[in-house]
C-alpha positions as a printed NumPy array, in Angstrom:
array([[  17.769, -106.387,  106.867],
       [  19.983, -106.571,  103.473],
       [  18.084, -107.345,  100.652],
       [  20.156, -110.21 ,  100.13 ],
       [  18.769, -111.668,  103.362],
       [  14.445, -110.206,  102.072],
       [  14.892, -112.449,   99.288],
       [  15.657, -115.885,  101.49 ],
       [  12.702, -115.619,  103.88 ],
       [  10.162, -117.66 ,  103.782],
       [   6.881, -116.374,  101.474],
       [   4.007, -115.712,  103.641],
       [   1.929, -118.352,  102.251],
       [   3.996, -120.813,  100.066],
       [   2.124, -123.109,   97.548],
       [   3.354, -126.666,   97.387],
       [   3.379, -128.039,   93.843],
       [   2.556, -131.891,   93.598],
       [   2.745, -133.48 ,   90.364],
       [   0.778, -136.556,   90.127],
       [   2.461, -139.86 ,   87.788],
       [   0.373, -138.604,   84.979],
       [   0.771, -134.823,   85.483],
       [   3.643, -132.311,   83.744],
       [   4.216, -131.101,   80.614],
       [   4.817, -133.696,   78.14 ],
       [   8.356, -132.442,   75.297],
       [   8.607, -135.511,   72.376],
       [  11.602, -134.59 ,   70.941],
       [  12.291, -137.69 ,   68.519],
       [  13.465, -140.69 ,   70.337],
       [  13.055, -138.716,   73.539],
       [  10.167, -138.224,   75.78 ],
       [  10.562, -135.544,   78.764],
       [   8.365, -135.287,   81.217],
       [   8.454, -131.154,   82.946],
       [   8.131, -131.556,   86.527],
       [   8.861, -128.604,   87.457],
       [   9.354, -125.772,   85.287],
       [  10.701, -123.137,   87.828],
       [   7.206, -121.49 ,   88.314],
       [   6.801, -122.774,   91.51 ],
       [  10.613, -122.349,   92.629],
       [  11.276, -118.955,   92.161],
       [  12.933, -119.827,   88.46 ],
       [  15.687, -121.38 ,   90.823],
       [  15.253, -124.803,   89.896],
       [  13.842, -127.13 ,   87.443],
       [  13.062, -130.741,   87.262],
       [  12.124, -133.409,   84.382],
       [  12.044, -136.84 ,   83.671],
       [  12.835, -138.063,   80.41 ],
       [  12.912, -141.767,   78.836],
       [  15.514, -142.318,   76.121],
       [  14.684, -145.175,   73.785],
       [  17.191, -147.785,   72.974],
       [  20.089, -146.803,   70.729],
       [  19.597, -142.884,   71.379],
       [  21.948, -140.685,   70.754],
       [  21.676, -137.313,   73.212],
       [  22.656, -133.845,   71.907],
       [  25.831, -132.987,   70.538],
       [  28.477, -132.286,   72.98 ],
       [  27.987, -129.071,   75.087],
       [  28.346, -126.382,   77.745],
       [  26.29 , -124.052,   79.974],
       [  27.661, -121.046,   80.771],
       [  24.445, -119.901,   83.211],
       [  23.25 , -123.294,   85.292],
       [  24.329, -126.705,   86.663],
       [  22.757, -129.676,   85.196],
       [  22.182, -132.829,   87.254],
       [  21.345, -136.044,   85.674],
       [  19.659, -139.278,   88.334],
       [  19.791, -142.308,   86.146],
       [  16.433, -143.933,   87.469],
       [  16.297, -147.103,   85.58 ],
       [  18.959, -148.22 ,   82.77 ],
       [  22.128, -147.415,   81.781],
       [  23.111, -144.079,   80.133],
       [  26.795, -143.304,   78.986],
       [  27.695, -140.067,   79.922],
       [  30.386, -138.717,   78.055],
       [  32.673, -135.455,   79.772],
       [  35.302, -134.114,   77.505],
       [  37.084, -137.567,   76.943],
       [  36.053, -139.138,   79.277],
       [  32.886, -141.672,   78.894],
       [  31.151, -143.068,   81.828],
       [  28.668, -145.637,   82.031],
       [  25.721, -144.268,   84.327],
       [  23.765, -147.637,   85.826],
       [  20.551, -147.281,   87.938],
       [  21.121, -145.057,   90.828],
       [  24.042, -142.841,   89.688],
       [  24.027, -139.154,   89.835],
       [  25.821, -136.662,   87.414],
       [  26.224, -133.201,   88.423],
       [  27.884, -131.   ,   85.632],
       [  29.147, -127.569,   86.497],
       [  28.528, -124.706,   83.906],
       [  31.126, -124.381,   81.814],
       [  31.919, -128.478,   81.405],
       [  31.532, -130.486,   78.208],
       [  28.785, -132.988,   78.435],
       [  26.299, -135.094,   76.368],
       [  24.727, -138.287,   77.045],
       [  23.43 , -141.531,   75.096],
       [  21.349, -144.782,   75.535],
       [  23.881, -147.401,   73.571],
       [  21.818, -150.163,   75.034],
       [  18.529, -152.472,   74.202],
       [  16.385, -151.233,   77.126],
       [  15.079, -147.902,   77.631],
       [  16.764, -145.419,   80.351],
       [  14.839, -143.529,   82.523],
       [  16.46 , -140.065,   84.051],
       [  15.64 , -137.209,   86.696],
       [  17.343, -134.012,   85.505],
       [  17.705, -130.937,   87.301],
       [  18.649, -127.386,   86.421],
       [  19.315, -124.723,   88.618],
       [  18.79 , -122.215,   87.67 ],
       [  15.759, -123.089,   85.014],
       [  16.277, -121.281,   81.954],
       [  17.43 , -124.632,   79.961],
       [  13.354, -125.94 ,   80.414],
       [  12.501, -123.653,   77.381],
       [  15.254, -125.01 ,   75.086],
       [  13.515, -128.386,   74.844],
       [  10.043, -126.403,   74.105],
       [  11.505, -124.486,   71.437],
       [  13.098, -127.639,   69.907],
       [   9.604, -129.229,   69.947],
       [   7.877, -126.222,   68.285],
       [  10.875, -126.501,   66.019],
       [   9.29 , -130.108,   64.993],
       [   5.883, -129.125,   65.124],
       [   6.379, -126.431,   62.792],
       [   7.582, -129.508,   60.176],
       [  11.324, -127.832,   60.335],
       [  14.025, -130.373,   60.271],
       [  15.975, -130.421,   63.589],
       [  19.321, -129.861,   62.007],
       [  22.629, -129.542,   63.652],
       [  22.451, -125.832,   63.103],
       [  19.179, -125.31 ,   64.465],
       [  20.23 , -127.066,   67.741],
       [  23.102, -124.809,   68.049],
       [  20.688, -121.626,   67.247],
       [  18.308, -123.075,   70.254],
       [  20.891, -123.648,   72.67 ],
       [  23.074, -120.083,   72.006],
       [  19.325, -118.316,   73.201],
       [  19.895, -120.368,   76.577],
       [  23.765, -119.457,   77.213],
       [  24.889, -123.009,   75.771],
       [  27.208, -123.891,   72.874],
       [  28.973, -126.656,   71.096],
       [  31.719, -127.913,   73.33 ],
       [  33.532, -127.539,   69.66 ],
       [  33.346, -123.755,   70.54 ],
       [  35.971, -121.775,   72.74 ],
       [  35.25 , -121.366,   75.856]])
């Protein structure tokens, strides 16, 4: 057997995860409230999952790319623009965004009614980004456009201002 093929085989006694309505790890990160669903403990760091609830009139992190994991983006309730190089698109209830690695991408509630969205990231290094950001705030330092950049190089993302 390749060791390719050891490392798809079913564990021996696999643990299911449930997380209740109330349950995961709460990130407040301003306007912003994410909800950790799934941090990648329980998926062999292959995949992540959180909710998060943008207030009205949020604006989403600058404009950026992963070089190391897809990001997917379920727009549960709301409307979120979604803007991709250029292009913007309006994201209504029931719209999924998958973005490569490499694309430019940010996000933004323009609207009067909060937006709720499922994210995913596979693989789920990105998870710890938004827990440094918070310990960012709770350490009283100003989330400034440089430190988001600083946060985001440590998880193989940059400004979509930066080459490729």
């Amino acid at each position: 057997m390749t060791e390719e093929a050891k490392g798809t085989e079913p564990q021996a006694d696999p643990v299911v995860s449930v997380v209740g309505p109330l349950d995961g790890e709460t990130i407040v990160l301003g306007t912003t409230r994410m909800r950790v669903l799934e941090d990648g403990s329980h998926t062999g760091h292959r995949l992540a999952i959180a909710e998060s609830v943008l207030a009205p009139h949020t604006q989403g992190p600058p404009q950026h790319r992963h070089g190391r994991h897809d990001e997917g983006f379920y727009v549960l309730s709301g409307n979120v623009r979604f803007t991709v190089g250029e292009e913007d698109y309006d994201a209504a209830a029931g719209t999924l965004v998958m973005v490569p690695p490499g694309t430019p991408h940010t996000f933004a509630n323009l609207t009067d009614q909060p937006a709720v969205m499922l994210s995913t990231f596979t693989p789920d290094l990105y998870v710890q980004y938004f827990r440094d950001l918070q310990e960012s705030l709770a350490d009283g330092r100003p989330l400034t456009p440089q430190a988001n950049v600083d946060a985001m190089s440590r998880y193989v993302t940059q400004p979509a201002t930066d080459p490729v």
